Short mmCIF file of C-alpha atoms in Angstrom, two decimals:
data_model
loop_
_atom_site.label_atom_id
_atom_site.label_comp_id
_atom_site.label_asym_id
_atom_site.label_seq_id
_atom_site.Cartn_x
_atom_site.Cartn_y
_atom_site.Cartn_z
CA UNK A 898 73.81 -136.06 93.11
CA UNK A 899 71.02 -135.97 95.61
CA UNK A 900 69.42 -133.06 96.48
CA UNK A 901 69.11 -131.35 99.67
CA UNK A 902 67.03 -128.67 101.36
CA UNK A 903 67.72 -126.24 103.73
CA UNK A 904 66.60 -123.16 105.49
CA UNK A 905 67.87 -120.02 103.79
CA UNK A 906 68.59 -118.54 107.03
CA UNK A 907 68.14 -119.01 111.32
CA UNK A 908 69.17 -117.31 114.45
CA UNK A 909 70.44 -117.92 117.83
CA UNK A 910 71.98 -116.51 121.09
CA UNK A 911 75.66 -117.47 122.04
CA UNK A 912 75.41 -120.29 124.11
CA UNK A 913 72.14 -121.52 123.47
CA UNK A 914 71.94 -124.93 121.13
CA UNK A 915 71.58 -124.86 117.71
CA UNK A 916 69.53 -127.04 115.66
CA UNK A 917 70.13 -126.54 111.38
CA UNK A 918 67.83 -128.82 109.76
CA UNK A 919 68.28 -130.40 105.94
CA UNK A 920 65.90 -132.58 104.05
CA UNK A 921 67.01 -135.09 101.72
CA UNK A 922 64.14 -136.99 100.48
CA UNK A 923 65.66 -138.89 97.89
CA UNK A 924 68.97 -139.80 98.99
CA UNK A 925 70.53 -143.34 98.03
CA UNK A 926 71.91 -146.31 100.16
CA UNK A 927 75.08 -145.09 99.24
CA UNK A 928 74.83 -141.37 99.89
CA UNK A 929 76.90 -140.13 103.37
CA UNK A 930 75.53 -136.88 104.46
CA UNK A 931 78.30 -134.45 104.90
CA UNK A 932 78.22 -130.50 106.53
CA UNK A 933 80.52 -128.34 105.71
CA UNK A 934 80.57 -124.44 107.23
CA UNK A 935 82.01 -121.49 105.53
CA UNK A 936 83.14 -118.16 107.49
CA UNK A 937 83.00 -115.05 106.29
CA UNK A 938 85.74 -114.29 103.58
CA UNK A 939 87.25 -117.86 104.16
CA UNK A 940 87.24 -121.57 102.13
CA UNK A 941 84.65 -124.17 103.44
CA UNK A 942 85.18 -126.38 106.49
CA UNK A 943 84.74 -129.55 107.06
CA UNK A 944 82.15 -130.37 110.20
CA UNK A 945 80.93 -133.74 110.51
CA UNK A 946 79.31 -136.73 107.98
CA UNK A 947 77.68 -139.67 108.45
CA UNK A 948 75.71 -142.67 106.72
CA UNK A 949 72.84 -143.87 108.67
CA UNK A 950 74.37 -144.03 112.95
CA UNK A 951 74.00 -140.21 114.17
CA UNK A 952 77.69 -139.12 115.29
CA UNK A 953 79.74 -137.25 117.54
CA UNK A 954 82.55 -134.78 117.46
CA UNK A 955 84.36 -132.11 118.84
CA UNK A 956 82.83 -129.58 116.85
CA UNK A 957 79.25 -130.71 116.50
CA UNK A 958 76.54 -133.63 116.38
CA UNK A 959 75.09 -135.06 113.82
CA UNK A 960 71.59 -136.79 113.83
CA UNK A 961 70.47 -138.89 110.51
CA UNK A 962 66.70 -139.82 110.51
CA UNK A 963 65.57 -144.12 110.85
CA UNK A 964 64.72 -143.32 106.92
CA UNK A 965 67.87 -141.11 106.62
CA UNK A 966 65.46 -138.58 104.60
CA UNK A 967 66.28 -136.07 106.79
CA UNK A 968 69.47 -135.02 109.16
CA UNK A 969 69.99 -131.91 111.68
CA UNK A 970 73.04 -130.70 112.36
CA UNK A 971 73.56 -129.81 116.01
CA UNK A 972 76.10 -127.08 117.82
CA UNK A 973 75.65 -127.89 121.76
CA UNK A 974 76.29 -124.22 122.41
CA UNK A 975 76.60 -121.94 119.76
CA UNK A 976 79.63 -119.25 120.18
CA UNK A 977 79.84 -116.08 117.86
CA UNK A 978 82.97 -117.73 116.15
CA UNK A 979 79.72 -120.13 114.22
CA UNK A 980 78.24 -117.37 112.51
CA UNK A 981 78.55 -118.90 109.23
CA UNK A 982 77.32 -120.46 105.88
CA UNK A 983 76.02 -123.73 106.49
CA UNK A 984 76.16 -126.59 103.71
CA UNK A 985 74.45 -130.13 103.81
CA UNK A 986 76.04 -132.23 101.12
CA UNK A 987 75.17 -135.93 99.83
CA UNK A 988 77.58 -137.59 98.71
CA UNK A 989 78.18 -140.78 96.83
CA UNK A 990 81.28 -142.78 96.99
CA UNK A 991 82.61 -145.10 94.05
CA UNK A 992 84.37 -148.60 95.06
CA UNK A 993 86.80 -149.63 92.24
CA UNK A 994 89.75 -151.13 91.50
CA UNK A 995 91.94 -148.99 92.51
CA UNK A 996 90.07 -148.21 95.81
CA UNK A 997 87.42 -145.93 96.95
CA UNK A 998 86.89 -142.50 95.37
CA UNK A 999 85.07 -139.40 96.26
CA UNK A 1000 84.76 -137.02 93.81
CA UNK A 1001 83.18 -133.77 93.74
CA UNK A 1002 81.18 -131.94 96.39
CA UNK A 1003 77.90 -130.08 95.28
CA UNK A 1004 77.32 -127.30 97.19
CA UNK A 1005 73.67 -125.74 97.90
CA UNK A 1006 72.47 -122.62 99.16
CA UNK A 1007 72.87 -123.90 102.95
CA UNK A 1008 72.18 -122.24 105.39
CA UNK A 1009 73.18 -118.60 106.92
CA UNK A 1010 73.44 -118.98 110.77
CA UNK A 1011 73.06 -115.88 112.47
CA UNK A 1012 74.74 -115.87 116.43
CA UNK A 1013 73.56 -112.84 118.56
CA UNK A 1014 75.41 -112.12 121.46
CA UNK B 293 102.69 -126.87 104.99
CA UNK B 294 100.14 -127.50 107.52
CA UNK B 295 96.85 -126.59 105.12
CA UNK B 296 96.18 -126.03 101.65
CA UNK B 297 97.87 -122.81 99.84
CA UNK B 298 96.39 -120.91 97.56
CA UNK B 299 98.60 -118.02 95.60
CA UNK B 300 98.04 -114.95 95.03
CA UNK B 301 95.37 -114.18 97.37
CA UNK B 302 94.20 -111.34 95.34
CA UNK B 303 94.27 -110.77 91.75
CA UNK B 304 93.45 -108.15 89.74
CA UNK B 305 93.49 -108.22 85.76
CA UNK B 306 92.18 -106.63 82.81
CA UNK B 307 89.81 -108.27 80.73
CA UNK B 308 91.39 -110.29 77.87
CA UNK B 309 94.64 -110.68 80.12
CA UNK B 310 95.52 -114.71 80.73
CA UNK B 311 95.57 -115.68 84.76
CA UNK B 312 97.64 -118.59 86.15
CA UNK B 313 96.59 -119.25 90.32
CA UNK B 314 98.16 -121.83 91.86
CA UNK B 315 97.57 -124.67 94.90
CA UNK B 316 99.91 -126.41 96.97
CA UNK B 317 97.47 -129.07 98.63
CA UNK B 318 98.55 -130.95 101.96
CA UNK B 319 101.53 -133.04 101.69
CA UNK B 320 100.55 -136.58 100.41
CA UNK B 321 96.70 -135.66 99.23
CA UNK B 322 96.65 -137.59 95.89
CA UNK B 323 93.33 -135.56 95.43
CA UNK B 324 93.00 -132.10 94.51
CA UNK B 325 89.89 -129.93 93.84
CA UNK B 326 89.09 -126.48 91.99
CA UNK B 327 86.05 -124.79 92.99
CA UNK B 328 84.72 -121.09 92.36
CA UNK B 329 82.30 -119.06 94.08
CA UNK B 330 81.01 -116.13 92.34
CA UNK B 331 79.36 -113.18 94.44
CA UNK B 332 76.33 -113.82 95.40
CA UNK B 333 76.50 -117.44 94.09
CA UNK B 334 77.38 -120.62 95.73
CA UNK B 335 79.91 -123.01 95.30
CA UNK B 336 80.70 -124.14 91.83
CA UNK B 337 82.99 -127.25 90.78
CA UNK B 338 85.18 -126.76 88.08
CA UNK B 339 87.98 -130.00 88.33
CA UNK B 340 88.76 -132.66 90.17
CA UNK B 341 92.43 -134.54 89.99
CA UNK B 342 93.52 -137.78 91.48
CA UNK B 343 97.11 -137.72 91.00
CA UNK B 344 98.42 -135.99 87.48
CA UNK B 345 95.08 -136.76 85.85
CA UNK B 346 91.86 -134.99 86.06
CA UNK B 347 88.76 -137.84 85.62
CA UNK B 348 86.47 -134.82 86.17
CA UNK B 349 86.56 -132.08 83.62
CA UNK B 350 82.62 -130.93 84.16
CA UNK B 351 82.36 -128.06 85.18
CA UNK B 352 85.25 -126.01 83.40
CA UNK B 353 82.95 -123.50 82.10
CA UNK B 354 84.95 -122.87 78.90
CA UNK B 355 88.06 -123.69 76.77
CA UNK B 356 89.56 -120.43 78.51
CA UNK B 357 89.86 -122.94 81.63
CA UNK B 358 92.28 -125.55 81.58
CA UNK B 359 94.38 -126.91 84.43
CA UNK B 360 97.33 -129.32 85.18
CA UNK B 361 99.00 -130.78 88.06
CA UNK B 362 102.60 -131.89 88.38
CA UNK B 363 104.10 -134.24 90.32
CA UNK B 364 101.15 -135.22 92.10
CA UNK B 365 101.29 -131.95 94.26
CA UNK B 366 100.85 -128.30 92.71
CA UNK B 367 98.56 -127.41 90.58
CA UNK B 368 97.80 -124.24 88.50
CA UNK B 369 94.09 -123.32 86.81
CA UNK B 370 95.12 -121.17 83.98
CA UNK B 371 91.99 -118.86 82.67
CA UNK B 372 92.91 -117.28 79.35
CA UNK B 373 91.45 -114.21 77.80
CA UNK B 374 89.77 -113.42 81.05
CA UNK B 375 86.16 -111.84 81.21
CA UNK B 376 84.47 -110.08 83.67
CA UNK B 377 82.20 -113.05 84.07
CA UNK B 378 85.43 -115.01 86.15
CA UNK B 379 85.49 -112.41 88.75
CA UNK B 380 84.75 -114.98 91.43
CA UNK B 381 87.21 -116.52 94.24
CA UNK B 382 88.59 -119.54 93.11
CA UNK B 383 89.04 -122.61 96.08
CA UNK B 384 91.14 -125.21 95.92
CA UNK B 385 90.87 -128.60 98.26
CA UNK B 386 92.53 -131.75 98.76
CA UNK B 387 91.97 -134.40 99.98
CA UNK B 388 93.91 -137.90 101.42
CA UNK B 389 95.65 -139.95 103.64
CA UNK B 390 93.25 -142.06 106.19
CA UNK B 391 90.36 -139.44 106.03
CA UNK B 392 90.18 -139.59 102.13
CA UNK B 393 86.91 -138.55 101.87
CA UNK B 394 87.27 -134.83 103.83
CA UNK B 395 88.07 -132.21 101.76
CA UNK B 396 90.49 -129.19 102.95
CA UNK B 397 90.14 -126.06 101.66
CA UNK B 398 92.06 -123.25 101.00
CA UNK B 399 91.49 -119.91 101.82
CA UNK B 400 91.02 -118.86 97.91
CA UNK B 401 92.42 -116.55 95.43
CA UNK B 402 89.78 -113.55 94.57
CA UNK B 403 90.05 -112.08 91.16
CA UNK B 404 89.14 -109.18 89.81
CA UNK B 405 88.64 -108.85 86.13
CA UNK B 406 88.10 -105.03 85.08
#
């Protein structure tokens, strides 16, 4: 799998935007960029993904580069509730017979978000 | 259920014991993840299963880790002649239905091997 970079760690105040950046020079045609968050002493959640159109959801934006070497994951207004572990994820999908798989997820580092009230 | 179960939450065993941990994934995911994260570490894959069969063995770290799945549903990693080394919390996901490629997690099983 592709690799990703991310910062080790960044802060913000409740209700201010949040920015997490993740660099991902040598991703594939093929790759989707997923985030994932982990809370403290809980399993990883899903956030958002895309491929190459920057997207929208209730939890969070998502905004790919025009090379898609890059992405930054965006929370309009950060609450303390997204203090958390933040992962940026490539990953390939495989068309066959039998349909589209998915596979594994390779998790990083990510990214520890910090949320001061 | 609504979310993916994952029993016992807490384990603790004495080195050389055999562990079974189980996962009930979402009703209808055909596929079903084991992942461990070790303190301090991130997140490591250890199997992947679409349906009964696994196509991804990789990262089962030894022969002491083997794992099945019945039915298309349950599943159980089974570590035998556990070692301190497999203290870790062990995740299980699934995944399915018409958003196939998000996985669900679990909220882990954490064992302690003393």
């Amino acid at each position: 799998d592709a690799k990703t970079t991310q910062p080790n760690s960044m802060e913000s105040n409740e209700e201010e935007p949040v920015h997490l950046p993740c660099n991902h020079s040598t991703i594939s045609g093929t790759d989707y960029i997923h985030w994932y968050r982990q809370l403290p002493s809980q399993g990883p959640e899903y956030v958002i993904h895309g491929l190459t159109s920057n997207v929208n959801n209730r939890m969070a934006s998502l905004a790919i580069a025009e090379d898609r070497k890059s992405s930054t994951l965006i929370l309009h207004r950060a609450t303390l509730r997204d203090a958390a572990v933040y992962y940026c994820i490539l990953r390939a999908s495989t068309f066959n017979a039998g349909g589209t798989s998915y596979g594994k997820l390779t998790f990083g580092q990510g990214t520890i978000l910090t949320v001061h009230p | 259920g609504a979310g993916v179960s994952q029993s016992p939450s807490n384990k603790v065993t004495e080195k050389g014991k055999d562990v079974e941990l189980r996962c009930d994934p979402i009703s209808g995911h055909t596929a079903l993840y084991w992942y461990r994260q070790s303190l301090g570490q991130g997140l490591e894959f250890l199997i992947y299963f679409q349906g009964n069969s696994a196509p991804d063995k990789s990262g089962l770290p030894s022969d002491r880790f083997s794992a099945e799945r019945t039915g298309g549903s349950v599943s159980t990693l089974t570590i035998q002649r556990t070692q301190q080394e497999d203290s870790a919390v062990y995740l299980c996901a699934s995944s399915g239905g018409l958003a196939e490629d998000i996985q669900y997690f679990g909220a882990g099983t954490r064992l302690s091997v003393l």
